[in-house]
CSV table of C-alpha atoms in Angstrom, one decimal:
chain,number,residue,atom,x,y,z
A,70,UNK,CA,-2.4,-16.0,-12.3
A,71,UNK,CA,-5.6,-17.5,-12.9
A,72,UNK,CA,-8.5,-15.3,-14.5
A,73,UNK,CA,-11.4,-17.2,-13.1
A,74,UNK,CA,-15.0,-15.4,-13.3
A,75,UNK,CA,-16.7,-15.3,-9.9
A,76,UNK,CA,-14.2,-16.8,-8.2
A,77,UNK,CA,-12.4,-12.9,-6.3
A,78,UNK,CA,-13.1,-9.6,-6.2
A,79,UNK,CA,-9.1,-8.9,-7.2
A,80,UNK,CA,-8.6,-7.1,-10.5
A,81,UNK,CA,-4.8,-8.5,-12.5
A,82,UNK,CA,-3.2,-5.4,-13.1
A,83,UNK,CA,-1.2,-7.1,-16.5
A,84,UNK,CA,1.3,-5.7,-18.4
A,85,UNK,CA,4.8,-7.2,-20.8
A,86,UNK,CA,7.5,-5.8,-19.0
A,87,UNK,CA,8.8,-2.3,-18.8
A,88,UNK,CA,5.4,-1.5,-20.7
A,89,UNK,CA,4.4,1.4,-17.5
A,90,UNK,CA,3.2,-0.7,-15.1
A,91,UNK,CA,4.7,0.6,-12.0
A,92,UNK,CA,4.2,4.2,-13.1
A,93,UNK,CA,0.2,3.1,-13.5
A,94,UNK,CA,0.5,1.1,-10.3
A,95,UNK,CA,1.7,4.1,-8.2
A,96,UNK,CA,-1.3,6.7,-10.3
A,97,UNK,CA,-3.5,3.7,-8.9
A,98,UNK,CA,-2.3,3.9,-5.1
A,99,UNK,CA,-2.6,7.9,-5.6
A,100,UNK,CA,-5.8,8.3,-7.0
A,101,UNK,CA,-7.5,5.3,-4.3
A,102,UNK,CA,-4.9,5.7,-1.5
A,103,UNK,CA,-5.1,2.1,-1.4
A,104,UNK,CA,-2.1,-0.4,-1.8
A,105,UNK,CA,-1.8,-2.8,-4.8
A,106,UNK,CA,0.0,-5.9,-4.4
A,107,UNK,CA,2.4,-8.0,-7.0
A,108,UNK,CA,3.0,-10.8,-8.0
A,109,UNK,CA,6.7,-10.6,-8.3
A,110,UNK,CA,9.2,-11.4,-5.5
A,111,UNK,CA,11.1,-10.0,-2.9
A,112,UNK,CA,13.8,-12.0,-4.6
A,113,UNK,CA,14.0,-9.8,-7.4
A,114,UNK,CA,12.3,-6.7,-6.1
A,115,UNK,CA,13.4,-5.4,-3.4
A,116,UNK,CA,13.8,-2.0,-5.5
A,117,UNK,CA,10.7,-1.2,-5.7
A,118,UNK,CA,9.4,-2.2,-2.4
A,119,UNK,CA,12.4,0.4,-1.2
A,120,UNK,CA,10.9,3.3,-3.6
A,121,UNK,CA,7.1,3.0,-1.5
A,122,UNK,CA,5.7,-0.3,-3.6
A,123,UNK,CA,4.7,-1.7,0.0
A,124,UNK,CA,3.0,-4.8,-1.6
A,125,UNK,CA,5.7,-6.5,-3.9
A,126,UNK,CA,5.2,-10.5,-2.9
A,127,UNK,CA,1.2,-9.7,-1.9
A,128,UNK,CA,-1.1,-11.2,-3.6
A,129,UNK,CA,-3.7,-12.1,-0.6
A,130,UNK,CA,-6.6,-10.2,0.6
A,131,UNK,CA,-5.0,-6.8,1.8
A,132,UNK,CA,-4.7,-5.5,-1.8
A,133,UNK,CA,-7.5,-5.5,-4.7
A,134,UNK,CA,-5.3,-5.0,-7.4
A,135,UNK,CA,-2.3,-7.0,-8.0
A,136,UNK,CA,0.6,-6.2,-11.1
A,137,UNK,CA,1.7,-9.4,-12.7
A,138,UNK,CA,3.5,-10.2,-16.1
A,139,UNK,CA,1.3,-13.0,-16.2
A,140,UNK,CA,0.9,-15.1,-18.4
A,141,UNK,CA,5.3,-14.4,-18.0
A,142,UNK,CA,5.0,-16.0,-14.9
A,143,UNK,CA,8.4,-15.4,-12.6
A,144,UNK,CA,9.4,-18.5,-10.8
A,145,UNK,CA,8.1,-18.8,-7.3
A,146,UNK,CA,5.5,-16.0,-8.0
A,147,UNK,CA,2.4,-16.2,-5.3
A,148,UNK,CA,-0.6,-17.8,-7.2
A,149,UNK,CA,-3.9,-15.6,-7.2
A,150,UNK,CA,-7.0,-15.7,-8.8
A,151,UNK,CA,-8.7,-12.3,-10.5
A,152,UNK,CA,-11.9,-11.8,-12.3
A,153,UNK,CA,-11.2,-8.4,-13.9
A,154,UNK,CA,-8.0,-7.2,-15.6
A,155,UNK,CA,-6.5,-4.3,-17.0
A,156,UNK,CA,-3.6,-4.2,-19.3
A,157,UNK,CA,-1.6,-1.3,-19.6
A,158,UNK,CA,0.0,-1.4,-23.2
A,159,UNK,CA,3.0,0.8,-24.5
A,160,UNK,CA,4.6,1.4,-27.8
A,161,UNK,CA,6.7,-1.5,-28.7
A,162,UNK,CA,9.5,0.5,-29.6
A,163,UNK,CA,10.0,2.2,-26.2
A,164,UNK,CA,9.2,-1.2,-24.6
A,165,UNK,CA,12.4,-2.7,-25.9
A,166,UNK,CA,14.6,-0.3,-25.1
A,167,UNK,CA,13.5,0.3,-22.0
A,168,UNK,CA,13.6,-3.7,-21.3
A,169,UNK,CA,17.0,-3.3,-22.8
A,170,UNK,CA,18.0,-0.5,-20.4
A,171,UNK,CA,16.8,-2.4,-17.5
A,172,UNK,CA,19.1,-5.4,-18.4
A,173,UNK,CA,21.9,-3.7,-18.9
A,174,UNK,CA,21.9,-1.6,-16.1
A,175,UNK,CA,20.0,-3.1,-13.5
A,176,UNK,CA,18.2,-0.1,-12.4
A,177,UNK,CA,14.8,0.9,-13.8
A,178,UNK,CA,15.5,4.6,-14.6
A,179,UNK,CA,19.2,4.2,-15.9
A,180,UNK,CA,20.3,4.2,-19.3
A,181,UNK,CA,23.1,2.9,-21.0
A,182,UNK,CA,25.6,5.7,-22.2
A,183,UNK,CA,25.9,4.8,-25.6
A,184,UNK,CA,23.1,4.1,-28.9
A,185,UNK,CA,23.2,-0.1,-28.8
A,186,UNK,CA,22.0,-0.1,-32.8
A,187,UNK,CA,25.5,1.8,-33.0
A,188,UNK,CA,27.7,-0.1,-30.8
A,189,UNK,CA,26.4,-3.3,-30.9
A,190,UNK,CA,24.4,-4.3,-34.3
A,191,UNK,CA,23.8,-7.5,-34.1
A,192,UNK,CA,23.0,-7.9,-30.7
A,193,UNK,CA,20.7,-5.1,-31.3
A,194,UNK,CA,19.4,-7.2,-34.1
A,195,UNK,CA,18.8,-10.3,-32.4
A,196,UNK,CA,17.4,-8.6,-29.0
A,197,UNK,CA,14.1,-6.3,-31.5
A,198,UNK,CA,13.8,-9.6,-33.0
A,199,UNK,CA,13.7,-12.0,-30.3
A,200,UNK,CA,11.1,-9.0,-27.4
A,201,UNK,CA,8.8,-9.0,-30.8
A,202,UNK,CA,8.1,-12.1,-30.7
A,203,UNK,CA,8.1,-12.4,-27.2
A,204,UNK,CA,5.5,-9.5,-26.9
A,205,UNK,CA,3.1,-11.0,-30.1
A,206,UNK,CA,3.0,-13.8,-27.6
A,207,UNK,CA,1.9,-12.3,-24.4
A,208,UNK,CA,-0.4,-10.7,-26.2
A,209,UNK,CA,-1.8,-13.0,-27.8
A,210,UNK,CA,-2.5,-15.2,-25.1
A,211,UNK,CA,-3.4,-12.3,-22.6
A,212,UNK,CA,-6.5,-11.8,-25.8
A,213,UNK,CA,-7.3,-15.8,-26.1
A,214,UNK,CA,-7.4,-15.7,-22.1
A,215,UNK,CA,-10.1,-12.9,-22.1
A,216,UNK,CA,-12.2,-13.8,-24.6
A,217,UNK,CA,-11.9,-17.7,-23.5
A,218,UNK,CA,-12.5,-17.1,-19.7
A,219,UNK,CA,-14.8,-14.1,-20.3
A,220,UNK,CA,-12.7,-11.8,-18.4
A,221,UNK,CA,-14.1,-8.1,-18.4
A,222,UNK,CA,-10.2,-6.3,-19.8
A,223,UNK,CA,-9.7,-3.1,-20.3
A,224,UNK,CA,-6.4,-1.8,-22.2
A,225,UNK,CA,-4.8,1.4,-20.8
A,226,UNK,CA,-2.3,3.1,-23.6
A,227,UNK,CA,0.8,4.1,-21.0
A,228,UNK,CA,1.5,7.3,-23.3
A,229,UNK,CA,-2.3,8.5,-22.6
A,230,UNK,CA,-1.2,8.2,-19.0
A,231,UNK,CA,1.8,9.7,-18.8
A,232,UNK,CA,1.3,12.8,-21.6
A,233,UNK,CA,-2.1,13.6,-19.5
A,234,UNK,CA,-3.0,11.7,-16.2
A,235,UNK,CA,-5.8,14.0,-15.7
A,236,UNK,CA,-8.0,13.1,-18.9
């Protein structure tokens, strides 16, 4: 993705993975009763495009807002340009389980039967210590790119969302 001012009228819907995005994605599609588009492929996708997110793989004109992982860039994601951006944000702690979850089992609501701290400690270990620094990374270039490209952002806590979406 490429955050260029005055270059679209597309806002980057950007979040680190498993931090609520498709939960925020379909509250924007409710609320506007508008698609949003994605970055990601139908190559690994095709999930969500099955449970009503139409616009996986659309990135063009016929959607405003568009999900990404950027600056986590998937290979053979569809380019677009955005001169806004909101980043929905979630508590670390959820994030990598959740990202865990997701890895294990393939499935974005599943989750594995067992306590991985318990079962597996070292794995467990390595995997808090190695989506840390993954995420102080994202963030800190999704920061440097809005303060360098002067990027109106907004950041969206995911529990404010999902405790009250009406607030």
């Amino acid at each position: 993705m490429d955050n260029c001012p005055n270059t679209t009228n597309k806002v980057a819907f950007t979040s680190f993975p498993r931090s609520g995005n498709t939960f925020l994605r379909k509250y924007f599609e409710l609320i506007t009763g508008v698609q949003t588009g994605a970055d990601n492929t139908l190559h690994t996708n095709v999930t969500l495009q099955m449970s009503g997110m139409k616009g996986e793989d659309i990135v063009d004109d016929t959607v405003w807002i568009i999900k990404t992982h950027s600056p986590w860039c998937m290979p053979y994601a569809p380019p677009f340009k955005a001169n806004k951006n909101i980043v929905v944000v979630r508590n670390p702690l959820d994030v990598i389980i959740s990202w865990l979850n997701l890895c294990s089992t393939a499935a974005h609501h599943a989750k594995a039967p067992f306590a991985y701290h318990v079962e597996y400690p070292v794995f467990w270990d390595w995997w808090v210590k190695d989506c840390t620094a993954r995420m102080q990374n994202w963030y800190r270039v999704v920061i440097e790119d809005a303060v360098t490209r002067r990027v109106p952002t907004i950041f969206i806590r995911y529990e404010d969302l999902s405790s009250s979406p009406d607030n």
